[in-house]
Each structure stands twice: as structure tokens, then as C-alpha cells.
mmCIF file of C-alpha atoms in Angstrom:
data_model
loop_
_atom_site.group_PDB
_atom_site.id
_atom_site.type_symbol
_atom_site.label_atom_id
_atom_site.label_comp_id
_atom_site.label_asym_id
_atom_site.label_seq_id
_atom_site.Cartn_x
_atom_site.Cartn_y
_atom_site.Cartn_z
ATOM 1 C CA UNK A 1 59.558 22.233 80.230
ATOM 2 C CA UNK A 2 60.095 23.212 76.448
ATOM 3 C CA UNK A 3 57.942 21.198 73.744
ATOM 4 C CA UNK A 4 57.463 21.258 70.438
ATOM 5 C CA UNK A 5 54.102 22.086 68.592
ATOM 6 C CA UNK A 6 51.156 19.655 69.521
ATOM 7 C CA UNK A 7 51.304 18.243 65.865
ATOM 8 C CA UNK A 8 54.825 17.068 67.109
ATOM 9 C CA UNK A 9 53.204 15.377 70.138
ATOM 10 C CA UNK A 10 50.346 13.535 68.863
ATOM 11 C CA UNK A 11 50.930 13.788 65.119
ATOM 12 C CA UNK A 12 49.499 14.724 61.903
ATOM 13 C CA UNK A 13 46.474 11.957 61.791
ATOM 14 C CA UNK A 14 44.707 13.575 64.754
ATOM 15 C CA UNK A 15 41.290 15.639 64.960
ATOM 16 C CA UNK A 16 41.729 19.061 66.004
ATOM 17 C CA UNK A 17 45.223 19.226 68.500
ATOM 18 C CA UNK A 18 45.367 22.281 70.909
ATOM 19 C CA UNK A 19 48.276 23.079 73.312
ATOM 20 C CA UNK A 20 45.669 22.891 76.144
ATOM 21 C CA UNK A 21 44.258 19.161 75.535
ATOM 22 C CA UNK A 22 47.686 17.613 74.756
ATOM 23 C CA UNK A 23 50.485 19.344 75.972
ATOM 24 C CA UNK A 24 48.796 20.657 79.241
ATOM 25 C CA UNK A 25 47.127 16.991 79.454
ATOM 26 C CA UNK A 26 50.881 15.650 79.357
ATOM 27 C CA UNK A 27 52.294 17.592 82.080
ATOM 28 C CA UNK A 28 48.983 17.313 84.070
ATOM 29 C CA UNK A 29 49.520 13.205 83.715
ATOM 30 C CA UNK A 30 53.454 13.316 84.388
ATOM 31 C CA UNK A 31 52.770 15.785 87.411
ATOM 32 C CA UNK A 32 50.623 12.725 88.626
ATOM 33 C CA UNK A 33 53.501 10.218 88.132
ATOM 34 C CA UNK A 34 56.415 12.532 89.917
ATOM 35 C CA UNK A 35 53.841 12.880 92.895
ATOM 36 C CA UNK A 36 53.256 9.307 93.136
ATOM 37 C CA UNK A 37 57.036 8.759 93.131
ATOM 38 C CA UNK A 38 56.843 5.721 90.911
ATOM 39 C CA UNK A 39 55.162 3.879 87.891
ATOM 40 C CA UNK A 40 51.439 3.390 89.217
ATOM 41 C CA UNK A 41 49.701 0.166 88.404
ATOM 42 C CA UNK A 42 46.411 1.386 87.136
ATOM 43 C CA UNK A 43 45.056 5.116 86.543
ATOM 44 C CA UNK A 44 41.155 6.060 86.965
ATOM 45 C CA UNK A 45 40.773 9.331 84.748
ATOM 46 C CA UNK A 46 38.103 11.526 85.435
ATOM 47 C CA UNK A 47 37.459 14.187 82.573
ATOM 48 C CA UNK A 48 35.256 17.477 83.404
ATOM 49 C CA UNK A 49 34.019 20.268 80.945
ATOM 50 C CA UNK A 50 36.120 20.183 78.001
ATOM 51 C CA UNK A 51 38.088 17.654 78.227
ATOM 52 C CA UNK A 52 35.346 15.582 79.334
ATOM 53 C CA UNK A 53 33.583 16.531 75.629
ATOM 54 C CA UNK A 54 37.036 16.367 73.088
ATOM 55 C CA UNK A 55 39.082 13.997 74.921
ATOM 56 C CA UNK A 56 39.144 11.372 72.298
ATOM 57 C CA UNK A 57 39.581 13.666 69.340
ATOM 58 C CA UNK A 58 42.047 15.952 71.254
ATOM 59 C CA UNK A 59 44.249 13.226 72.139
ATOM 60 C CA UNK A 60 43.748 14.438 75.900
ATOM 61 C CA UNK A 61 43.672 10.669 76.596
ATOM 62 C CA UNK A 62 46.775 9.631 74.887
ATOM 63 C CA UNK A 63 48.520 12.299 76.223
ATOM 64 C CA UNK A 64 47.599 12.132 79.450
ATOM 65 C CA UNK A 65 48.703 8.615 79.678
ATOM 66 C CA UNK A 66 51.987 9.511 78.415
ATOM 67 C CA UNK A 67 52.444 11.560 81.075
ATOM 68 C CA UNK A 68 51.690 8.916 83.883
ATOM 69 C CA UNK A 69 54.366 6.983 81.616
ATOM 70 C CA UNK A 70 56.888 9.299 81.839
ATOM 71 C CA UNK A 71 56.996 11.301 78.911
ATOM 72 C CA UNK A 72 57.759 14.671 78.169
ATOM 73 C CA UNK A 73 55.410 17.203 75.962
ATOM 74 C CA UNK A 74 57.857 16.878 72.962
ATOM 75 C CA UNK A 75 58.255 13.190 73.680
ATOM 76 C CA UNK A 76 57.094 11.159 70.498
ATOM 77 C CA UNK A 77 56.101 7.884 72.333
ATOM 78 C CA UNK A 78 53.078 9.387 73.280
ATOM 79 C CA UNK A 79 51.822 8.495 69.868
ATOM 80 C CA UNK A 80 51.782 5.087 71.188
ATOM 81 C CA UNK A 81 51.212 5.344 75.096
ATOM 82 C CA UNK A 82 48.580 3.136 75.150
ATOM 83 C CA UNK A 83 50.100 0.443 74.093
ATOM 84 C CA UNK A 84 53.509 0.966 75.691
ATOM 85 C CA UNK A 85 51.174 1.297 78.877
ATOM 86 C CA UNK A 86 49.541 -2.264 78.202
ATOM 87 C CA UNK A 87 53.624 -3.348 77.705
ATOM 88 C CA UNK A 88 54.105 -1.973 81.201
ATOM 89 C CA UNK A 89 51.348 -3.674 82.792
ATOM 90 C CA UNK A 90 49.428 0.070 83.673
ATOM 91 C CA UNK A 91 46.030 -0.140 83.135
ATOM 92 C CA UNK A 92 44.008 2.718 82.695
ATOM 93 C CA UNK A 93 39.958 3.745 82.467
ATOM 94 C CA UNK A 94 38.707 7.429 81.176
ATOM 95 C CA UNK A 95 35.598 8.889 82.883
ATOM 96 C CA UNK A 96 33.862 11.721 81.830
ATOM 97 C CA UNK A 97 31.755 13.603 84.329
ATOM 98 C CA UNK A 98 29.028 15.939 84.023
ATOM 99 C CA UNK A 99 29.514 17.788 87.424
ATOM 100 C CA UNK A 100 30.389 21.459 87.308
ATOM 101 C CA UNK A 101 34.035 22.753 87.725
ATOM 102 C CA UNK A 102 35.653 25.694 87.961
ATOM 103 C CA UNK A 103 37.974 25.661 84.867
ATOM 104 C CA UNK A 104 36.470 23.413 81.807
ATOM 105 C CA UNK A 105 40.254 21.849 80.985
ATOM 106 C CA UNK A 106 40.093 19.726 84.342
ATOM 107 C CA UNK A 107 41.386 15.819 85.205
ATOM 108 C CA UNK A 108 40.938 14.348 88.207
ATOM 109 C CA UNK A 109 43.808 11.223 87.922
ATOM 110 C CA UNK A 110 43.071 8.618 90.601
ATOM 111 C CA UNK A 111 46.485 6.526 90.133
ATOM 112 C CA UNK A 112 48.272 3.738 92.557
ATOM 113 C CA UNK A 113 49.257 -0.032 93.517
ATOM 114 C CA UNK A 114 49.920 -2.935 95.969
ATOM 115 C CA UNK A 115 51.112 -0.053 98.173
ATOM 116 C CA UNK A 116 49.041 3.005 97.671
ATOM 117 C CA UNK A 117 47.372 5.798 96.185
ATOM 118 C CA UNK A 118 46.776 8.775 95.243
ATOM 119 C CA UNK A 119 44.502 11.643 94.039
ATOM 120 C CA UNK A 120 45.475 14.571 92.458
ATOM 121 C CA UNK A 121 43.309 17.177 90.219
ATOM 122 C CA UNK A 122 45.092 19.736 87.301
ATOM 123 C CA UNK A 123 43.707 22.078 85.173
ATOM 124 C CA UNK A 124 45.565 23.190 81.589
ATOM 125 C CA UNK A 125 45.477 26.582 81.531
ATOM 126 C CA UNK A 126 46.722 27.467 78.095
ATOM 127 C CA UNK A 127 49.792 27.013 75.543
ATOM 128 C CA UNK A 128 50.723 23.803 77.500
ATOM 129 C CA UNK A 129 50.688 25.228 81.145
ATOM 130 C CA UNK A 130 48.898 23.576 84.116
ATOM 131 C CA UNK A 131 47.857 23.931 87.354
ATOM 132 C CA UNK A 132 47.401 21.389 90.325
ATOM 133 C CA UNK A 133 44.588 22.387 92.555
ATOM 134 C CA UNK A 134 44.302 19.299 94.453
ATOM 135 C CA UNK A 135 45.896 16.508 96.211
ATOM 136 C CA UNK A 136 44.554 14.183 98.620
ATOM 137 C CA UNK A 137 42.060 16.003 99.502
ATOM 138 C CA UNK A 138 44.129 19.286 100.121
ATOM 139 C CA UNK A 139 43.862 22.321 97.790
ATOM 140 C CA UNK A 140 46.517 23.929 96.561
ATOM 141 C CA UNK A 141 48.192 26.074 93.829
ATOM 142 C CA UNK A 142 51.138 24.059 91.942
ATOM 143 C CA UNK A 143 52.241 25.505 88.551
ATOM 144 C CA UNK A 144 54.459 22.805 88.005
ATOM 145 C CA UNK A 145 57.032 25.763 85.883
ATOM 146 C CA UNK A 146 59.602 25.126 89.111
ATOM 147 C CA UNK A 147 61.430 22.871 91.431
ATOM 148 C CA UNK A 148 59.070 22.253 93.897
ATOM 149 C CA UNK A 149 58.725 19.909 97.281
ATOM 150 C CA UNK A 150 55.586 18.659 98.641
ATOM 151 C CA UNK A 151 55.495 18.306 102.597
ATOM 152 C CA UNK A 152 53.426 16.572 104.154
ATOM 153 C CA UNK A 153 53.294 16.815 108.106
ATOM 154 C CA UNK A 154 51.418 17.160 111.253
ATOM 155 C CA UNK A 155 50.037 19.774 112.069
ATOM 156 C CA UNK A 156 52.067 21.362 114.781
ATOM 157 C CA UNK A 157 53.694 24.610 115.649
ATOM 158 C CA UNK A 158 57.344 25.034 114.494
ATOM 159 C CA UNK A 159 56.923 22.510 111.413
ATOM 160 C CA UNK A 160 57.396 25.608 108.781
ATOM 161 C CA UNK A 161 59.672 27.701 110.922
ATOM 162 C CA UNK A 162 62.013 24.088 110.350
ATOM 163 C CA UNK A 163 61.574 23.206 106.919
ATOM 164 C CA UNK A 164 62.027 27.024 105.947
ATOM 165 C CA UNK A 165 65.407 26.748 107.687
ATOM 166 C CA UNK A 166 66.789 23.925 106.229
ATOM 167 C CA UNK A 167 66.150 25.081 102.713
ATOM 168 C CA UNK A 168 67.809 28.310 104.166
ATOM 169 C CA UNK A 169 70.913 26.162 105.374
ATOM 170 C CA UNK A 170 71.392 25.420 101.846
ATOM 171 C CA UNK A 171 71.103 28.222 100.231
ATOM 172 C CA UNK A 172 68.077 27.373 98.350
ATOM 173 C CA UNK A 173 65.067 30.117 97.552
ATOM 174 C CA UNK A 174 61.820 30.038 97.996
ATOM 175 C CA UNK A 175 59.329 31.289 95.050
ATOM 176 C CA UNK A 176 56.162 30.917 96.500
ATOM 177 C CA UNK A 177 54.541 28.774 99.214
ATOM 178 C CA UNK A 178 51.094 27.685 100.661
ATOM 179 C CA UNK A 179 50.182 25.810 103.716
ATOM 180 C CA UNK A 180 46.638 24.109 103.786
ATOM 181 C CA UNK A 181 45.442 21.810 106.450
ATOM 182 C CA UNK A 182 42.571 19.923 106.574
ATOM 183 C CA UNK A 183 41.693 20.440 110.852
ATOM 184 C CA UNK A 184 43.264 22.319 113.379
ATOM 185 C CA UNK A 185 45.715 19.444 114.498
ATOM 186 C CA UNK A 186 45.654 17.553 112.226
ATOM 187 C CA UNK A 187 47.740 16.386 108.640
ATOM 188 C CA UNK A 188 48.776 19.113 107.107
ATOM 189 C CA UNK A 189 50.557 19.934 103.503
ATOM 190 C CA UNK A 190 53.488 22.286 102.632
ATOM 191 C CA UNK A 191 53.201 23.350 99.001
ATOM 192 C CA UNK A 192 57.217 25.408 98.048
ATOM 193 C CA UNK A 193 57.794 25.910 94.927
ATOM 194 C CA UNK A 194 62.062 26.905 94.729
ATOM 195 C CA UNK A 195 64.556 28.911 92.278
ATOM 196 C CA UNK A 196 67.079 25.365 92.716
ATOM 197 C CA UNK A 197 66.812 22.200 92.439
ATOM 198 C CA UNK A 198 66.488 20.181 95.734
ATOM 199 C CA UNK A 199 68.943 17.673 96.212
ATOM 200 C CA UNK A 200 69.088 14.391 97.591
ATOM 201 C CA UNK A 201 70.928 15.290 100.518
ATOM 202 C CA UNK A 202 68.068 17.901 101.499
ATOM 203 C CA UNK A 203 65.392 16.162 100.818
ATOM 204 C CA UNK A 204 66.674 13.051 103.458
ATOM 205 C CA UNK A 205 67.605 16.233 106.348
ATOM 206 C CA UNK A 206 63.828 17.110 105.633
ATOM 207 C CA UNK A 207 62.095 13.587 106.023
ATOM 208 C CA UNK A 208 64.001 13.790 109.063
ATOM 209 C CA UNK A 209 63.042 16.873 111.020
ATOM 210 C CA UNK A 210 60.320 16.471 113.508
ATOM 211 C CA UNK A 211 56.249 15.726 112.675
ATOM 212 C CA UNK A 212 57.245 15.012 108.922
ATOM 213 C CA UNK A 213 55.328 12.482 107.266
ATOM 214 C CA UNK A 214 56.501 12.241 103.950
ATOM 215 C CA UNK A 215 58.618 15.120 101.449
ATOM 216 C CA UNK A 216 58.038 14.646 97.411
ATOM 217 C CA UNK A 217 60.204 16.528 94.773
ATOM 218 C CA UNK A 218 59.040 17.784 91.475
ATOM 219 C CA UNK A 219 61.641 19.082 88.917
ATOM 220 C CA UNK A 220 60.601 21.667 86.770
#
């Protein structure tokens, strides 16, 4: 994703902007949303280290609910993403936590609705890049700089050996890609990060192979 300088994104009446609390905090919070699939009704924010200590200075907050709305780094609605939050009925809390991490730029967003949700935990590492270390419960290692799909599945021999092949069938590359599970047997999560982007037409042929529970997309 390209963005503009963090005086761009959260604007010249701020304390102290940094490409790790706002940018990073963006991408971290519109990870969140792509992962979820949809707009979430409400967002419980956990803040750790850092961001637990600047957040409100920093504009981590703003930003971070910009990204569960939608927006992009350079995107200059996030100026006003709390209130164009309250417009879209999402209704957010901010929690900063004492416990030690491993990297002091770290959010654990807690977002769903009616239907579901979900728990995912990011890092910013630096000049606006991220990292997603958790979800659900699973570790893993998502940059979010590339097409990636999410897999998650049963955990059952053959599973990789099919999902490798149908991104093969299509011509599509893969950059990197972890496997973590949480018991021997049981659900299981794919983590590919790709050179293309995944179409629609793959991503149904995947939800469709055997002891697949559910496939997620994330553009770069």
C-alpha cells in the first residue's frame, strides 16, 4: 500500500505523528476488517507497550479505527473516523494493558456481530509496515505487503498437498507459507502469502476441496 506522510493522515493539529502509531495502526485496523470479511459491529482494542502509553497523542486510536472502517493510510477520513464510525453504527472501546509483549507497537483488535467474531493481534514494525502474529488463537507471520489467503481447515493429511495444487492449476505463486495447528487433529490454519491476486473463481474451487472450513483473501 503507498501513503502519504503521517501529517497527511492525521493532520497538522496532532501531538507527535510517527509512521509506526498511525500508518502501521491503519493497516493493522484494516487487516482486521479484510479478515473479518465485513463491517464489524463493535471493536474491543487492546493497546500494549507503546501504543498502550501514546495512543491518544499518536492518533494510534483514530487511525486504527479508520482502518476497521475501511480506509487506506493516505485516506483523509481518518481525521474523522470516529465519528463516521458512530454514523455507521460501529462502536468501539480502547484498552491499554500493562502485560509484557514481545514488540512494544502491539494491538490486540477483538472485532465482530450478530454472527461472529474474531481476534486478531499486529504489531507496526516501522515506516508504516505491520505484522499479524495472531488470529484466533493461531500464530502466525502475515506481512500484509501481498495477496494473501487465509485457510482454515481440519487437520488432515492431503489438505496442503490440495490447496497447493489448485493455486498451481492457476498459475498463481506462492511467496511464503506457514501451517500452524492448534492439536494433532484438530483445526488447523494455512497462512500463503502469493505474487497474484486470487480471484473469485479460485477462491470458490478452494472452499470447496475437502476438510475446508472457511478461505479469506487479503489484497495487498
Amino acid at each position: 500500500m503507498k501513503f502519504k506522510s503521517v501529517f497527511d493522515i492525521i493532520g497538522p493539529v496532532m501531538i507527535g505523528p510517527s509512521s509506526s502509531h498511525t500508518a502501521g495502526a491503519a493497516r493493522i485496523g484494516r487487516v482486521a476488517r479484510d479478515l473479518f470479511g465485513r463491517q464489524p459491529a463493535w471493536a474491543k482494542i487492546h493497546l500494549y507497550g507503546s501504543f498502550a502509553e501514546t495512543y491518544k497523542g499518536h492518533s494510534t486510536d483514530v487511525a486504527i479505527v479508520g482502518g476497521l472502517l475501511d480506509y487506506d493510510t493516505f485516506d483523509e477520513r481518518i481525521k474523522t473516523a470516529f465519528e463516521e464510525a458512530e454514523k455507521l453504527g460501529l462502536s468501539f472501546e480502547f484498552i491499554p494493558e500493562t502485560g509484557h509483549v514481545d514488540h512494544p507497537n502491539t494491538a490486540r483488535i477483538v472485532i465482530g456481530d450478530d454472527k461472529s467474531e474474531m481476534s486478531m493481534m499486529g504489531i507496526s514494525i516501522g515506516g508504516g509496515k505491520i505484522e499479524i502474529t495472531e488470529l484466533n488463537g493461531f500464530p502466525l507471520r502475515l506481512s500484509g505487503n501481498h495477496p494473501a489467503i487465509l485457510v482454515v481447515h481440519d487437520d488432515r493429511s492431503g489438505c496442503i498437498a490440495n490447496v497447493a495444487n489448485c493455486l498451481y492449476k492457476y498459475d498463481i505463486n506462492i511467496g511464503h507459507m506457514e501451517v500452524s495447528r492448534k492439536e494433532r487433529g484438530d483445526m488447523a490454519l494455512m497462512v500463503i502469502e502469493v505474487d497474484q491476486t486470487v480471484g473469485q473463481e479460485v477462491m470458490g474451487e478452494l472452499r470447496e476441496l475437502p476438510n475446508i472450513t472457511q478461505v479469506t483473501r487479503i489484497a495487498d
